[in-house]
XYZ file of N, CA, C and O in Angstrom:
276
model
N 20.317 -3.802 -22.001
C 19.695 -3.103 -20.890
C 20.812 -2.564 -19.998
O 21.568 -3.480 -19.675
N 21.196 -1.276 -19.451
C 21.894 -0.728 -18.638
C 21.624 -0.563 -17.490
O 20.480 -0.354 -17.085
N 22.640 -0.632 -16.782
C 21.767 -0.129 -15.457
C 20.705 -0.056 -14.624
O 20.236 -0.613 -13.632
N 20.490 0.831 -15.381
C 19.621 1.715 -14.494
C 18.085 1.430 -15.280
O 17.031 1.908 -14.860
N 18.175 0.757 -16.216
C 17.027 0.256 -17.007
C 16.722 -1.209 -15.722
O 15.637 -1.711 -15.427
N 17.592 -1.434 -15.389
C 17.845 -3.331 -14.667
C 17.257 -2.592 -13.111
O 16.731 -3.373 -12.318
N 17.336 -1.467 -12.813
C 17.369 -1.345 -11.353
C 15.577 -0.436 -11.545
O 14.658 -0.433 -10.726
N 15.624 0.097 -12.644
C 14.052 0.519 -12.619
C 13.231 -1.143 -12.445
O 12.406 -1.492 -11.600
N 13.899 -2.019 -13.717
C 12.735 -3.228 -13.473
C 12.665 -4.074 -12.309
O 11.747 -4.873 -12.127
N 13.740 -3.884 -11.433
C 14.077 -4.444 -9.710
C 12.981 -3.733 -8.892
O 12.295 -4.281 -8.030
N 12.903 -2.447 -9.270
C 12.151 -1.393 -8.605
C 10.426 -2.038 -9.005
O 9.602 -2.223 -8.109
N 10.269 -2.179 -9.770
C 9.013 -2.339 -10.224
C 8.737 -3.584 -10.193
O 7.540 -3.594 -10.481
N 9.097 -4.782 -10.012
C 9.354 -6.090 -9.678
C 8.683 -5.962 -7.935
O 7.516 -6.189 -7.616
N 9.639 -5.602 -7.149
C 9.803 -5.346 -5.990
C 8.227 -4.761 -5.494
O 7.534 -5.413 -4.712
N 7.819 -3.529 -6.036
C 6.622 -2.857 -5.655
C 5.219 -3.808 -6.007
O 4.271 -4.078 -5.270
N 5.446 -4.145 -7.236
C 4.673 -5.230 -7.447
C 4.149 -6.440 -6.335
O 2.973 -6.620 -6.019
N 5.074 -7.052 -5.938
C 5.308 -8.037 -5.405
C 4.848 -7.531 -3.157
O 4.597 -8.198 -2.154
N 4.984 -6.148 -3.461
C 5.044 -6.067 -1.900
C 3.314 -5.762 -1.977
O 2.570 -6.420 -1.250
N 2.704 -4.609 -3.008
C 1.343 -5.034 -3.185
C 0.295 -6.202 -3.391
O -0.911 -6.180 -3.145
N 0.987 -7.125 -3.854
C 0.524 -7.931 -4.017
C 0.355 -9.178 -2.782
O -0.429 -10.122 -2.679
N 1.340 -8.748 -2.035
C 1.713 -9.334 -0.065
C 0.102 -8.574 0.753
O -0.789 -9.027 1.472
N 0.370 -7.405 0.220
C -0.813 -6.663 1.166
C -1.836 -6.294 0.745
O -2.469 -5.424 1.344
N -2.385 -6.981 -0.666
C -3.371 -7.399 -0.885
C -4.468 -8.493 -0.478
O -5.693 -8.538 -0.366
N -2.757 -9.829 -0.228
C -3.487 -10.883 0.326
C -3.466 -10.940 1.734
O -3.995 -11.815 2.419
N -2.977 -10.190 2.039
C -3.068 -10.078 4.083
C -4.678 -8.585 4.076
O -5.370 -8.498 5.091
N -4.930 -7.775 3.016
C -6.130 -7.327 3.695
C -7.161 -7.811 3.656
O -7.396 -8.769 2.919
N -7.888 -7.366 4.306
C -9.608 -8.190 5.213
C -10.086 -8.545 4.134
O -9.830 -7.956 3.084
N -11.013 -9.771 4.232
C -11.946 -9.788 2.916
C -13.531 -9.225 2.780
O -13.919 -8.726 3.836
N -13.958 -9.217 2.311
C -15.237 -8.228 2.016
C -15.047 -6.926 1.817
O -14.097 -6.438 1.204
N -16.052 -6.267 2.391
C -15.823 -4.767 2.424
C -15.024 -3.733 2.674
O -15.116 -3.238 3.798
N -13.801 -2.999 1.463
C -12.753 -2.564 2.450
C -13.646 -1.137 3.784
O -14.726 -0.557 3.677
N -12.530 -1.047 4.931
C -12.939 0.073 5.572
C -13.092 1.519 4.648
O -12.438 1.895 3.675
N -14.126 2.101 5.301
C -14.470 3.515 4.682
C -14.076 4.790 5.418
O -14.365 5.929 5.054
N -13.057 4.296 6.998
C -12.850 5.325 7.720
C -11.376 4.961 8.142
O -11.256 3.789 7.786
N -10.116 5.392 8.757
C -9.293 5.141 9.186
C -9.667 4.378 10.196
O -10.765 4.584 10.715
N -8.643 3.134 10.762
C -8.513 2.634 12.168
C -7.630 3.289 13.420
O -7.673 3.029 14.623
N -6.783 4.275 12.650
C -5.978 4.637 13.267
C -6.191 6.596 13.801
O -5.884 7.032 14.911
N -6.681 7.292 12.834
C -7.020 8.266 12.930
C -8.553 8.839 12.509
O -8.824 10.028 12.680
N -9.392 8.023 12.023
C -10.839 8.228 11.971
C -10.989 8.446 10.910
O -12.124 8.225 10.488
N -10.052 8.931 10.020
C -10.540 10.190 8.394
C -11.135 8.964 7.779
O -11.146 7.750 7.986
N -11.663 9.898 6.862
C -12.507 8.832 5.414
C -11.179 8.470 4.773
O -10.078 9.020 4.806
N -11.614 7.409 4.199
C -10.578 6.755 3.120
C -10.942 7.065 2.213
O -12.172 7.078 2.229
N -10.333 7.506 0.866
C -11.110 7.911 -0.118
C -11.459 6.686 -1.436
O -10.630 5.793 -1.616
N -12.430 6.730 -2.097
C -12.741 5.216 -2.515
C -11.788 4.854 -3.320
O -11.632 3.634 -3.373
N -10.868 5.689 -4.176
C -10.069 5.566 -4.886
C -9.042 4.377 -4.579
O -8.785 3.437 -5.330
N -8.326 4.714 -2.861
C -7.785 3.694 -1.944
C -8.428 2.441 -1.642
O -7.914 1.342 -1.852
N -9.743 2.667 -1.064
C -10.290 1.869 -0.626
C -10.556 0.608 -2.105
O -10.815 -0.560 -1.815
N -10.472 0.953 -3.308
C -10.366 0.109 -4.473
C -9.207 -0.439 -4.469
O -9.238 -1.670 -4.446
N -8.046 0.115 -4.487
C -6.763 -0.267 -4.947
C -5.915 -0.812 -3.990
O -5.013 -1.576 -4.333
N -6.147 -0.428 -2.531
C -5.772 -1.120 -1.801
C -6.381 -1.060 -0.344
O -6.094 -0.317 0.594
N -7.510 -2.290 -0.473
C -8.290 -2.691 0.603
C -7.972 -2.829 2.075
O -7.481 -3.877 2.494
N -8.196 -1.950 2.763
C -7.263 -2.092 3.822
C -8.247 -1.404 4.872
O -9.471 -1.327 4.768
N -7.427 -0.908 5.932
C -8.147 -0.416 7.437
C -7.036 0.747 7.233
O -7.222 1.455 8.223
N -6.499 1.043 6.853
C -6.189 2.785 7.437
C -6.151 3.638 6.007
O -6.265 3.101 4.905
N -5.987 4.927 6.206
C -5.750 6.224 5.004
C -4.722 5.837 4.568
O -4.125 4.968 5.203
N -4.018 6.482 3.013
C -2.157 6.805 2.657
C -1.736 6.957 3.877
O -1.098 6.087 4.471
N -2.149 8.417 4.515
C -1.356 9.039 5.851
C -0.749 8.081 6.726
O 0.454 7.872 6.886
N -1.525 7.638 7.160
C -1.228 6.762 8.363
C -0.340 5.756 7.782
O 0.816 5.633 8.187
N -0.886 4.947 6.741
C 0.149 3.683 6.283
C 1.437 3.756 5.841
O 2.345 2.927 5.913
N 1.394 5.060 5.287
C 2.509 5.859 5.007
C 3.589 5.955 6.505
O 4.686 5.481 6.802
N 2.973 6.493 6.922
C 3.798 7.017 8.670
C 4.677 5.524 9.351
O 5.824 5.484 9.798
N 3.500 4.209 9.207
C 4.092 3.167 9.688
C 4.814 2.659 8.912
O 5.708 2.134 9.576
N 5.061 2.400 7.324
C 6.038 1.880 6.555
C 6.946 2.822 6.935
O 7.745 2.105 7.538
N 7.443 4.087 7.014
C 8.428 4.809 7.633
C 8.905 4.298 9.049
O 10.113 4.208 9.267
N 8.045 3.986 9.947
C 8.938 3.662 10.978
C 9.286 1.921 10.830
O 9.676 1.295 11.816
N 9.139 1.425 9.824
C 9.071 -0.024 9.802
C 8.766 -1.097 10.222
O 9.385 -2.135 10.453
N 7.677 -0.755 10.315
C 6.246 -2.063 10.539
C 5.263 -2.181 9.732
O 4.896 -1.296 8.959
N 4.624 -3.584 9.884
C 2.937 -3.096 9.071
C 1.972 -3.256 10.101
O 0.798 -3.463 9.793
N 2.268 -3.195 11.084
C 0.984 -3.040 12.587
C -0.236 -3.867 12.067
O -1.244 -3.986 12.764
């Protein structure tokens, strides 16, 4: 394995593992169907895969400034 084969499976190790953090920290039951933060619909696609209270957009915006609010 080279490299960059070792740093893809770090990569994918890693992502794994941080979904799997914010799987078990979101709400249980029903995920939200609207943002908490900006109102939009969540689309169910999200709302399956990762149960949560806000859109990509927004969750996106706060992993950029480095928090999970």
């Amino acid at each position: 394995m080279d490299p960059f084969d070792r740093a893809q499976a770090l990569e994918l190790e890693m992502r794994e593992a941080l979904i799997a953090e914010q799987r078990a920290l979101a709400p249980w039951g029903k995920p939200a169907t609207h943002c908490v933060d900006c109102g939009n619909e969540i689309p169910l696609e999200r709302q399956q895969a990762a149960p949560g209270l806000r859109c990509t957009h927004c969750q996106s915006a706060i992993e950029r400034r480095g928090g999970s609010r």
